[in-house]
Amino acid sequence: MWATASLADSWAGHVGVLSIFRCILTRDDNIHRQCNPEIRIFRSAGQDTAQSMTTRQNITLVAVLVTLARVLCAANDPQVQWLFERSDCQANILRHATDETSETLSGKAEHIQIRGGAGTFCYFSKPTEKSHVIEDYDARLRIRANEAGITAYARVVFPNVVDEESKRPVSVLLLCDTYDQAGVWQELRINKLPDRLQEHIRFVRFQHGRHVDVSGSYIDGHVLNVFSGPGTTDVWIGESHVTGCIPLENVRSGVSTRPRNEISSDAIKKRPRATIDAGRLRLGETLFVPFVLDYNGEPLELVAQLGFNTLSLKHLPNREFLRDLELHDLWVVCPPPFEHEMRSTHEMDRVIFWDLGTVDRSPTLKFSHAIERMRRIDPRDRLLVARGENDGDANPNGVASLRRVARFADIVVTDFRESDQTLVESFEALQSRIDATGPSARFWTIVDTNQALFAESGVELLLATVAAGANGIWFRSDRPLHNKDPETTLRRATIAAGTLKLQSIRPWIVGVDRRQIISRTQYPDVSRIVQLETNDAALLLTVCDGVSSDGSVAVTTPALSESSDAFQLLPTGLRPLNAKRVSGGLAITLHKSEPTTPIVVTENRLATNQLARFTSATRNRSLAAERELAEASVRLARVQLRQETTGASFHAAEQHYDRGQRLLKTGDATNAYQAFLNARRELHRR
């Protein structure tokens, strides 16, 4: 990818090339009309400097030169403030100039017109004064566009973290606001940066090492993603204003008397805490989906790499462990301390939930008073988590117990399955308990990673808990996950693949507006197809105990609108599905070999763009996780030498795995993923 700055530096001395670019810029329409199969271009001193090209090659070259010329000319225009950085959508910059308008205070607006293909972004940036990342920072940009989906970012630089390849400080883009009113002027805000930055620190440490120094981060620019989808996009950028800005020079010139590791009381107060807002769990300003691990002494770096964000501890963490938790951006749920120790927990900002354990009887008046007092004296007003007494579906008193817990606890915890239940039976039991408890309750579901079903169908099991209505997953683990034995290796690989899959559907785990069963008969192997709906998109999750190898099936889903489309949400990206509008909704054709792959139904281009960006960012990690899961499954089957896997199924699984390895080396990510998936399914085929 070429940035404007590097282009300007590279071509600054080539006056002849710049002249050609400017000539093409003013005459590109004539050139396109005059192109013919034998046209020759770039003649110098009466001799050809380029060989004959076909019409398509000429047009392609002209388009590239036109784009480069416009980038360079825009960089030299003193009125243009936003500069092209990079894109992944084959963006052709059709226009970049300043227009006169009466709709802005300055009377001018910067007009950017691009034509894009398949992709997710086309970044234009505006450098700003280097400023400290603080809560008070607030930038406001006015823009108008012909399409919704334009996004605004703050670029934050970590001066003490150097990229090994570029040898330059690492920077990240913090998504702050989205343009959603096509055709009208809208103000986008770049604010709440400390909370937004917390999400990225974890990934910076994951990529560059847990001990990197992320202190001293600063803002050096604003970035707009002007790509809203394939086709032509017009964006007009008006005036911008920044308040609450502290220049970096002022920060560096001040002399701090506070020790390096000491945290100020103001900083503690501004640390995010868990709250429930409109039925959705938030951590600070960010929607939060807890992936909780029973902690058994694993290295915290491994815990973060596996996708966990919360640890379940049996006691309060000490100060040193709290520092390690902050280093890896991990949170804690643990039992509350005694009353006289509660006030001393004001600095334990990493502890965001109190685990009350199992409530085995109806709360007494004394118990209720104790809960009220705990809430009153807790300096951080933490959320309360509790379990009901014997919440198995066979026991009618289990639902009553969950209802009692929901009266005083913020979050109700329940088991996903009994040891002798199938996946479908567990799903149906969990769904009935959640529905019977009431719509206002927030549920976390305990998934036992020690059971055989998790090793066989762990990813499908996790998706089934979401389909049943869980808002968080608690991974029960009796043994450390850093052990090297084959069983633990498989558990670890299943968790890594599962948490990545859950992160891709996070908007539907946080909370949905509607959940409905749409089919139970058209799929012989499927007990339920569940549709989870939000304002702008629906997610289809299928729950089944087995997978058929051949054939396809049509599933009719009530579409959100007549213009809705359907996509499979794969680790490699969104794959359009064969969908036809019929009476009652949208008929979607699926292959029976992949019924549990999540399906997104939406007409909202912004929703699909956001999902595409996520899959693009996690593509390599997801493929690595699927490969490791397939490899661990095959290795464990080989070690156990089980009768059902030493015959044709086992050899077929090995062949699928080897094929996936070959495809991955050739860059065929989609088919490689499918091969790894088939390897796992061969081992557990009915």
XYZ file of C-alpha atoms in Angstrom:
686
model
C 0.000 0.000 0.000
C 1.243 3.500 -0.826
C 0.664 6.470 1.460
C 0.625 10.040 0.179
C 3.714 11.045 2.113
C 5.823 8.237 0.711
C 4.581 8.921 -2.824
C 5.400 12.595 -2.556
C 8.891 11.803 -1.293
C 9.437 9.159 -3.956
C 8.355 11.265 -6.947
C 9.348 14.745 -5.783
C 12.323 14.896 -8.154
C 10.584 13.414 -11.189
C 9.125 16.472 -12.851
C 8.456 14.629 -16.092
C 6.401 11.905 -14.395
C 4.390 14.464 -12.434
C 3.696 16.335 -15.659
C 2.395 13.166 -17.285
C 0.172 12.503 -14.242
C -1.292 16.011 -14.411
C -1.835 15.657 -18.141
C -3.662 12.380 -17.603
C -5.689 13.961 -14.796
C -7.120 16.553 -17.187
C -7.510 14.288 -20.200
C -8.304 10.855 -18.804
C -11.722 10.732 -20.515
C -10.125 11.343 -23.949
C -7.487 8.703 -23.316
C -10.116 6.114 -22.430
C -12.006 6.903 -25.647
C -8.911 6.735 -27.812
C -7.518 3.457 -26.446
C -7.201 0.719 -29.119
C -5.521 -2.711 -29.232
C -2.267 -1.325 -30.684
C -1.916 2.016 -28.923
C 1.612 2.981 -27.887
C 2.266 5.299 -24.963
C 5.146 7.227 -23.407
C 7.246 8.090 -26.469
C 10.532 9.876 -25.913
C 13.068 11.165 -28.563
C 11.139 9.382 -31.317
C 11.616 5.908 -29.772
C 9.090 3.716 -28.033
C 9.633 3.397 -24.285
C 6.839 0.875 -23.812
C 5.711 -2.131 -25.833
C 2.290 -2.527 -27.413
C -0.434 -3.296 -24.919
C -4.016 -4.495 -25.128
C -6.894 -2.136 -24.519
C -7.569 -3.583 -21.070
C -3.946 -3.145 -20.014
C -3.947 0.462 -21.213
C -7.122 1.292 -19.360
C -5.799 -0.351 -16.185
C -2.518 1.551 -16.383
C -4.317 4.821 -17.044
C -6.610 4.232 -14.057
C -3.617 3.618 -11.785
C -1.826 6.732 -13.057
C -4.965 8.826 -12.689
C -5.344 7.726 -9.073
C -1.679 8.427 -8.315
C -1.902 11.812 -9.982
C -4.930 12.791 -7.959
C -3.259 11.683 -4.736
C -0.159 13.730 -5.505
C -2.084 16.801 -6.606
C -4.260 16.644 -3.494
C -1.118 16.444 -1.338
C 0.128 19.665 -2.961
C -3.205 21.486 -2.594
C -2.900 23.804 0.442
C -6.671 23.701 1.030
C -6.831 19.903 1.214
C -6.341 18.673 4.795
C -7.302 15.005 4.532
C -4.706 12.811 2.816
C -5.105 9.340 1.367
C -3.323 6.630 3.400
C -4.212 3.151 2.176
C -7.087 0.879 1.147
C -7.930 -2.777 0.559
C -10.845 -2.175 -1.829
C -9.011 -1.258 -5.063
C -10.060 2.334 -4.450
C -9.942 4.674 -7.434
C -9.927 8.306 -6.283
C -12.199 10.081 -8.762
C -12.083 13.490 -7.092
C -10.365 15.115 -4.132
C -10.726 18.880 -3.923
C -12.298 21.727 -1.957
C -15.849 22.770 -2.866
C -17.607 26.033 -2.124
C -20.733 25.488 -0.006
C -23.064 27.489 2.187
C -23.678 24.507 4.490
C -20.488 24.938 6.545
C -19.306 27.815 8.707
C -16.155 28.262 6.637
C -18.072 28.199 3.350
C -15.951 25.269 2.127
C -16.019 21.493 2.305
C -13.444 18.944 1.266
C -14.948 16.587 -1.332
C -13.632 13.029 -1.679
C -15.106 10.770 -4.346
C -13.919 7.168 -4.679
C -14.963 4.104 -6.607
C -14.267 0.906 -4.694
C -14.547 -2.822 -5.248
C -14.562 -5.658 -2.736
C -12.916 -4.740 0.539
C -13.433 -3.099 3.921
C -11.582 0.227 4.101
C -10.195 3.294 2.343
C -8.455 5.511 4.896
C -7.959 9.266 4.678
C -6.158 10.929 7.598
C -5.726 14.416 8.951
C -2.628 15.034 11.100
C -3.266 16.778 14.422
C -1.112 18.170 17.174
C 0.308 15.339 19.251
C -1.920 15.157 22.321
C -2.219 13.105 25.473
C -4.922 10.397 25.591
C -7.276 11.747 28.258
C -10.969 11.523 29.077
C -11.613 15.180 28.249
C -10.390 14.926 24.646
C -13.335 15.596 22.326
C -13.083 16.180 18.565
C -16.124 16.925 16.385
C -16.189 16.422 12.607
C -19.074 17.419 10.315
C -19.495 15.236 7.238
C -22.081 14.452 4.572
C -22.064 11.393 2.310
C -24.282 9.671 -0.220
C -24.047 6.408 1.739
C -24.105 5.494 5.427
C -21.211 3.595 6.994
C -18.404 6.192 7.019
C -16.429 5.701 10.248
C -14.245 8.064 12.292
C -11.142 6.978 14.185
C -8.478 8.433 16.430
C -4.939 7.281 15.634
C -2.989 6.547 18.813
C 0.763 5.945 18.814
C 2.694 3.853 21.366
C 6.134 5.512 21.309
C 7.772 2.782 23.405
C 6.535 -0.151 21.269
C 8.527 -0.538 18.042
C 7.399 -2.741 15.164
C 10.166 -5.212 14.281
C 9.616 -4.953 10.520
C 9.111 -1.220 9.992
C 11.275 -0.131 12.972
C 8.659 2.528 13.714
C 6.405 3.023 16.764
C 3.237 0.936 16.702
C -0.054 2.776 16.202
C -3.698 1.701 16.422
C -6.992 3.109 15.173
C -9.714 3.630 17.790
C -13.201 3.411 16.260
C -15.202 6.298 17.732
C -18.279 7.098 15.649
C -20.216 6.071 12.521
C -22.089 8.121 9.935
C -25.610 6.681 9.680
C -27.763 9.422 8.078
C -27.066 9.261 4.342
C -27.526 12.518 2.455
C -27.487 14.937 5.404
C -24.772 16.632 7.446
C -23.939 14.746 10.635
C -21.500 15.436 13.461
C -19.097 12.600 14.273
C -17.345 12.667 17.646
C -13.929 11.344 18.581
C -14.047 11.012 22.357
C -13.979 8.594 25.334
C -10.501 7.558 24.220
C -9.156 5.945 27.447
C -11.993 3.391 27.470
C -11.630 2.686 23.765
C -7.865 2.319 24.099
C -8.175 -0.466 26.681
C -9.541 -2.844 24.035
C -6.440 -2.364 21.856
C -3.746 -2.567 24.544
C -4.454 -6.263 24.943
C -3.873 -6.932 21.221
C -0.709 -4.806 21.186
C 0.701 -6.915 24.002
C -0.451 -10.096 22.294
C 1.397 -9.161 19.096
C 4.525 -7.554 20.555
C 4.992 -9.253 23.945
C 3.406 -8.991 27.364
C 6.167 -6.791 28.807
C 6.043 -3.978 26.247
C 5.679 -0.487 27.690
C 2.389 1.026 26.515
C 2.785 4.172 28.604
C 3.144 7.570 26.959
C 0.593 6.887 24.216
C -0.563 9.944 22.291
C -2.959 11.003 19.523
C -1.339 12.194 16.298
C -4.265 12.288 13.869
C -7.873 11.645 12.930
C -8.788 9.031 10.322
C -11.915 8.565 8.198
C -12.807 5.313 6.458
C -14.641 6.701 3.431
C -15.442 3.249 1.997
C -19.092 2.289 2.523
C -19.294 -0.560 0.039
C -18.633 -1.403 -3.626
C -19.478 1.400 -6.052
C -19.064 5.174 -5.941
C -18.972 6.988 -2.600
C -19.045 10.776 -2.201
C -17.973 12.320 1.114
C -17.911 16.014 2.009
C -15.915 16.957 5.109
C -16.686 20.238 6.818
C -15.084 21.982 9.765
C -13.664 20.170 12.778
C -13.183 21.324 16.363
C -11.130 19.837 19.201
C -11.617 20.546 22.914
C -9.974 19.110 26.022
C -6.668 18.726 24.192
C -3.400 18.688 26.167
C -0.415 18.933 23.785
C 2.227 16.297 24.273
C 4.894 18.963 24.876
C 2.984 20.197 27.916
C 2.787 16.684 29.315
C 6.468 16.029 28.791
C 7.590 19.381 30.190
C 5.728 18.871 33.458
C 7.575 17.261 36.350
C 5.664 14.466 38.059
C 6.385 13.653 41.668
C 4.296 10.494 41.655
C 6.228 7.186 41.652
C 6.022 5.320 38.340
C 3.870 2.446 39.659
C 1.536 4.540 41.782
C -1.962 5.169 40.468
C -3.675 8.431 41.318
C -7.083 8.439 43.008
C -8.549 10.328 40.030
C -7.313 7.603 37.701
C -8.901 4.947 39.917
C -12.238 6.737 39.796
C -12.075 6.894 35.994
C -11.281 3.195 35.614
C -14.175 1.412 33.893
C -16.591 -0.608 35.984
C -19.214 -3.147 34.988
C -22.800 -1.912 34.739
C -26.055 -3.112 33.199
C -27.619 -0.542 30.905
C -30.917 -1.278 29.142
C -30.420 -4.982 29.788
C -26.915 -5.042 28.295
C -23.663 -5.521 30.190
C -21.123 -2.723 29.762
C -17.575 -2.218 30.937
C -17.203 1.526 30.978
C -18.724 2.661 27.691
C -18.021 -0.630 25.901
C -20.452 -3.523 25.521
C -18.903 -6.472 27.359
C -19.253 -10.226 26.799
C -17.541 -12.140 29.643
C -15.551 -15.257 28.811
C -14.730 -16.534 32.300
C -12.083 -19.159 33.117
C -11.738 -21.109 36.362
C -8.142 -20.125 37.103
C -5.674 -22.938 37.854
C -2.366 -21.100 37.759
C -2.021 -20.763 33.981
C 0.351 -18.075 32.632
C -1.750 -14.973 32.089
C -0.264 -14.513 28.638
C -1.754 -17.891 27.632
C -5.097 -16.979 29.220
C -5.310 -13.806 27.116
C -4.217 -15.622 23.947
C -7.024 -18.159 24.390
C -9.562 -15.333 24.284
C -10.544 -15.093 27.948
C -11.210 -11.677 29.462
C -12.220 -12.674 33.014
C -10.775 -15.032 35.639
C -12.718 -16.785 38.394
C -10.636 -16.742 41.581
C -11.353 -18.343 44.950
C -10.092 -15.332 46.897
C -9.143 -11.678 46.456
C -6.039 -11.143 44.288
C -2.941 -9.573 45.809
C -1.405 -6.345 44.539
C 1.250 -8.032 42.385
C -1.335 -10.231 40.692
C -3.522 -7.174 40.068
C -0.635 -5.538 38.209
C -0.247 -8.666 36.058
C -3.980 -8.666 35.357
C -3.809 -5.073 34.147
C -0.816 -5.914 31.978
C -2.911 -8.524 30.137
C -6.217 -6.607 30.304
C -7.962 -9.300 32.373
C -10.795 -8.880 34.897
C -11.829 -10.874 37.966
C -14.920 -12.438 39.507
C -14.320 -13.696 43.049
C -16.096 -14.071 46.432
C -16.619 -10.802 48.343
C -14.468 -10.100 51.397
C -15.680 -9.659 54.958
C -17.501 -6.422 55.662
C -14.580 -4.754 57.451
C -12.346 -5.477 54.416
C -14.752 -4.187 51.781
C -13.608 -0.574 51.821
C -10.025 -1.634 51.160
C -11.086 -2.988 47.756
C -11.461 0.494 46.209
C -8.111 0.076 44.453
C -8.963 -3.411 43.180
C -10.396 -2.027 39.953
C -9.725 -5.315 38.145
C -12.300 -7.039 40.369
C -15.614 -6.149 38.719
C -17.953 -8.949 39.938
C -18.654 -10.525 43.331
C -19.356 -14.268 43.167
C -21.965 -15.156 45.816
C -21.759 -18.875 44.996
C -24.802 -21.150 45.192
C -27.890 -19.914 47.000
C -29.351 -23.183 48.328
C -32.465 -21.847 50.007
C -34.883 -18.940 49.929
C -33.083 -15.757 50.969
C -33.871 -14.817 54.553
C -34.431 -11.262 55.729
C -30.941 -11.301 57.240
C -29.448 -12.415 53.922
C -31.321 -9.690 52.036
C -30.054 -7.038 54.468
C -26.503 -8.324 54.024
C -26.807 -7.991 50.242
C -28.142 -4.445 50.550
C -25.328 -3.481 52.904
C -22.731 -5.008 50.587
C -23.992 -2.890 47.723
C -24.011 0.202 49.920
C -20.461 -0.051 51.250
C -18.777 -1.408 48.111
C -16.704 1.560 46.869
C -16.961 0.386 43.237
C -20.577 -0.853 43.277
C -19.682 -4.206 41.720
C -22.247 -6.476 40.094
C -23.371 -9.614 41.956
C -23.203 -13.092 40.396
C -24.994 -16.119 41.905
C -26.168 -19.676 41.104
C -29.418 -21.375 41.985
C -29.909 -24.617 43.874
C -29.869 -27.723 41.625
C -31.001 -26.000 38.461
C -31.334 -29.192 36.426
C -34.302 -29.248 34.107
C -35.624 -32.476 35.652
C -36.132 -30.668 38.945
C -39.045 -28.191 38.793
C -37.615 -26.503 41.881
C -34.562 -25.572 39.806
C -36.455 -22.869 37.887
C -37.915 -21.540 41.143
C -34.385 -21.316 42.544
C -33.193 -19.365 39.506
C -36.092 -16.963 39.903
C -35.162 -16.370 43.548
C -31.559 -15.675 42.554
C -32.665 -13.250 39.837
C -34.432 -11.102 42.459
C -31.195 -10.009 44.182
C -28.325 -10.951 41.837
C -27.439 -8.952 38.729
C -26.333 -12.074 36.847
C -27.680 -15.626 37.144
C -25.302 -18.527 36.487
C -26.567 -21.919 35.321
C -25.021 -25.114 33.938
C -25.341 -25.865 30.244
C -25.801 -29.632 30.484
C -25.966 -32.739 32.606
C -23.338 -35.398 32.028
C -25.697 -37.810 30.214
C -27.401 -35.302 27.894
C -26.802 -34.861 24.184
C -26.065 -31.436 22.728
C -29.656 -30.943 21.554
C -31.098 -32.104 24.898
C -28.805 -29.715 26.766
C -29.816 -26.835 24.510
C -33.525 -27.469 25.013
C -33.144 -27.756 28.793
C -31.114 -24.531 29.031
C -33.518 -22.653 26.795
C -36.511 -23.719 28.918
C -34.789 -22.611 32.151
C -33.823 -19.223 30.720
C -37.294 -18.626 29.267
C -39.014 -19.687 32.497
C -36.865 -17.438 34.680
C -37.986 -14.273 32.914
C -36.819 -11.862 30.197
C -35.160 -9.401 32.591
C -32.577 -11.868 33.946
C -28.986 -11.835 32.645
C -27.556 -15.352 32.249
C -24.062 -16.757 32.206
C -23.817 -20.408 31.217
C -21.253 -22.798 32.673
C -19.639 -24.986 30.025
C -17.624 -27.895 31.402
C -14.442 -28.200 29.341
C -13.544 -31.456 31.112
C -16.411 -33.444 29.562
C -16.052 -35.582 26.447
C -18.761 -33.632 24.595
C -16.647 -30.466 24.773
C -13.698 -32.263 23.172
C -15.921 -33.607 20.395
C -18.180 -30.615 19.680
C -16.874 -27.727 21.763
C -17.337 -24.977 19.177
C -20.858 -26.162 18.329
C -21.645 -26.421 22.049
C -20.613 -22.802 22.652
C -22.808 -21.613 19.768
C -25.710 -23.607 21.214
C -25.446 -21.755 24.542
C -25.765 -18.452 22.684
C -28.759 -19.783 20.743
C -30.415 -20.685 24.054
C -30.014 -17.121 25.337
C -26.735 -16.970 27.295
C -25.082 -13.543 27.639
C -21.738 -14.846 28.879
C -19.799 -18.127 29.036
C -18.129 -19.545 32.160
C -15.556 -22.195 31.210
C -15.319 -24.767 33.998
C -11.819 -26.222 34.152
C -10.443 -28.616 36.776
C -6.959 -28.920 35.304
C -4.448 -26.277 34.155
C -4.648 -25.420 30.473
C -0.881 -25.154 30.042
C -0.312 -28.889 30.534
C 1.213 -30.687 27.521
C -0.840 -33.922 27.473
C -2.987 -34.624 24.360
C -6.319 -34.141 26.167
C -5.339 -30.694 27.452
C -3.892 -29.744 24.071
C -7.265 -30.530 22.488
C -9.140 -28.593 25.203
C -6.868 -25.609 24.644
C -7.316 -25.709 20.865
C -11.107 -26.037 21.194
C -11.273 -23.031 23.524
C -9.136 -20.874 21.198
C -11.304 -21.678 18.156
C -14.503 -21.301 20.170
C -13.763 -17.887 21.685
C -12.814 -16.492 18.275
C -16.126 -17.740 16.896
C -17.979 -16.156 19.825
C -16.195 -12.827 19.340
C -17.432 -12.716 15.746
C -21.072 -12.858 16.940
C -20.577 -10.633 19.989
C -23.391 -8.172 19.078
C -25.936 -10.990 19.414
C -24.500 -12.300 22.713
C -24.685 -8.905 24.415
C -28.434 -8.818 23.912
C -31.072 -9.229 21.220
C -34.442 -7.645 20.589
C -36.088 -10.920 19.657
C -35.292 -14.640 19.693
C -37.454 -17.140 17.841
C -37.406 -20.748 16.656
C -37.881 -20.801 12.881
C -37.563 -24.500 11.938
C -37.409 -27.962 13.408
C -38.560 -30.280 10.589
C -36.761 -29.520 7.310
C -33.374 -30.592 8.662
C -33.451 -34.286 9.709
C -30.374 -33.889 11.922
C -31.393 -30.524 13.358
C -33.531 -30.005 16.430
C -33.642 -26.222 16.301
C -32.760 -23.300 14.050
C -32.801 -20.147 16.165
C -32.985 -16.603 14.825
C -31.536 -13.856 17.042
C -32.600 -10.386 15.932
C -31.215 -6.914 16.567
C -32.327 -3.655 14.970
C -30.279 -4.075 11.796
C -29.352 -7.761 11.437
C -30.433 -11.282 12.326
C -28.192 -14.221 13.233
C -29.216 -17.814 12.486
C -27.716 -20.524 14.700
C -28.359 -24.222 14.147
C -28.229 -26.843 16.902
C -27.770 -30.492 15.939
C -26.243 -33.703 17.281
C -24.810 -34.931 13.983
C -23.794 -33.840 10.505
C -24.901 -35.361 7.216
C -22.251 -35.510 4.515
C -24.210 -34.909 1.332
C -27.052 -32.889 -0.087
C -28.490 -29.461 0.571
C -31.582 -28.145 2.280
C -33.671 -24.972 2.037
C -34.520 -23.150 5.241
C -37.091 -20.354 5.220
C -36.425 -17.537 7.653
C -38.540 -14.455 8.305
C -36.350 -11.725 6.778
C -36.046 -8.350 8.475
C -37.006 -6.625 5.204
C -37.696 -7.447 1.576
C -34.182 -6.424 0.538
C -32.351 -8.609 3.079
C -29.447 -10.803 1.958
C -27.894 -13.831 3.647
C -24.215 -14.530 4.335
C -22.297 -17.343 5.989
C -20.021 -15.973 8.699
C -16.775 -17.855 8.046
C -13.400 -17.218 9.699
C -12.161 -16.187 6.251
C -14.929 -13.641 5.642
C -18.575 -13.320 4.639
C -19.752 -15.740 1.947
C -23.019 -14.842 0.146
C -25.607 -17.614 0.214
C -28.111 -18.672 -2.391
C -31.229 -16.953 -1.054
C -34.602 -16.392 -2.699
C -37.470 -14.260 -1.470
C -40.573 -16.351 -0.941
C -43.872 -15.974 0.820
C -43.104 -15.676 4.512
C -39.491 -14.596 4.263
C -36.192 -15.675 2.745
C -35.441 -19.207 1.513
C -31.755 -19.985 2.161
C -30.018 -22.997 0.647
C -27.405 -24.692 2.846
C -25.143 -27.679 2.432
C -25.778 -30.383 5.019
C -22.063 -30.708 5.796
C -21.935 -27.273 7.436
C -25.242 -26.634 9.213
C -23.761 -25.031 12.335
C -21.927 -22.184 10.568
C -23.542 -18.893 11.724
C -25.642 -17.107 9.107
C -26.213 -13.347 9.025
C -29.366 -11.927 7.404
C -29.394 -8.171 6.861
C -29.931 -5.353 4.389
C -27.666 -3.018 6.356
C -24.389 -2.414 4.522
C -22.834 -0.981 7.680
C -23.483 -4.218 9.567
C -21.878 -6.350 6.847
C -18.909 -3.966 6.590
C -18.270 -4.207 10.329
C -18.389 -7.999 10.230
C -16.094 -8.029 7.190
C -13.585 -5.835 9.011
C -13.599 -8.133 12.025
C -13.066 -11.282 9.964
C -10.321 -9.542 8.004
C -8.528 -8.572 11.228
C -8.856 -12.056 12.806
C -8.509 -14.152 9.650
C -4.993 -15.455 10.328
C -5.692 -16.182 14.001
C -8.922 -18.025 13.138
C -7.256 -20.180 10.500
C -4.401 -21.005 12.879
C -6.920 -21.944 15.590
C -8.878 -24.222 13.224
C -5.673 -25.877 12.040
C -4.469 -26.482 15.606
C -7.883 -27.848 16.581
C -7.913 -30.311 13.684
C -4.336 -31.350 14.429
C -5.057 -31.859 18.148
C -8.170 -33.922 17.337
C -6.284 -36.211 14.954
C -3.354 -36.626 17.363
C -5.593 -37.509 20.288
C -7.492 -40.042 18.177
C -4.193 -41.601 17.136
C -2.993 -41.807 20.764
C -6.217 -43.289 22.101
C -6.455 -45.778 19.203
C -10.206 -45.862 19.607
C -11.947 -48.486 17.507
C -14.300 -46.022 15.884
C -11.450 -43.804 14.698
C -8.894 -46.353 13.562
C -10.865 -47.313 10.471
C -12.089 -45.354 7.477
C -13.159 -42.293 9.494
C -9.740 -41.840 11.063
C -7.913 -42.148 7.746
C -10.388 -39.776 6.115
C -9.747 -37.270 8.907
C -5.996 -37.483 8.304
C -6.536 -36.903 4.583
C -8.709 -33.838 5.230
C -6.111 -32.436 7.611
C -3.244 -32.979 5.136
C -5.331 -31.379 2.379
C -5.990 -28.372 4.614
C -2.257 -27.965 5.208
C -1.579 -27.966 1.471
C -4.364 -25.496 0.733
C -3.149 -23.181 3.479
C 0.310 -23.071 1.911
C -1.184 -22.092 -1.448
C -3.230 -19.296 0.128
C -6.642 -20.931 -0.363
C -7.898 -19.996 3.088
C -11.601 -20.772 2.586
C -11.095 -24.343 1.376
C -8.336 -24.905 3.940
C -10.774 -23.968 6.711
C -13.381 -26.356 5.293
C -10.813 -29.164 5.137
C -9.841 -28.687 8.797
C -13.536 -28.643 9.716
C -14.123 -31.878 7.804
C -11.176 -33.525 9.567
C -12.794 -32.925 12.961
C -16.213 -34.044 11.808
C -14.896 -37.294 10.352
C -13.687 -38.297 13.812
C -17.138 -37.833 15.351
C -19.409 -38.807 12.474
C -22.391 -40.854 13.515
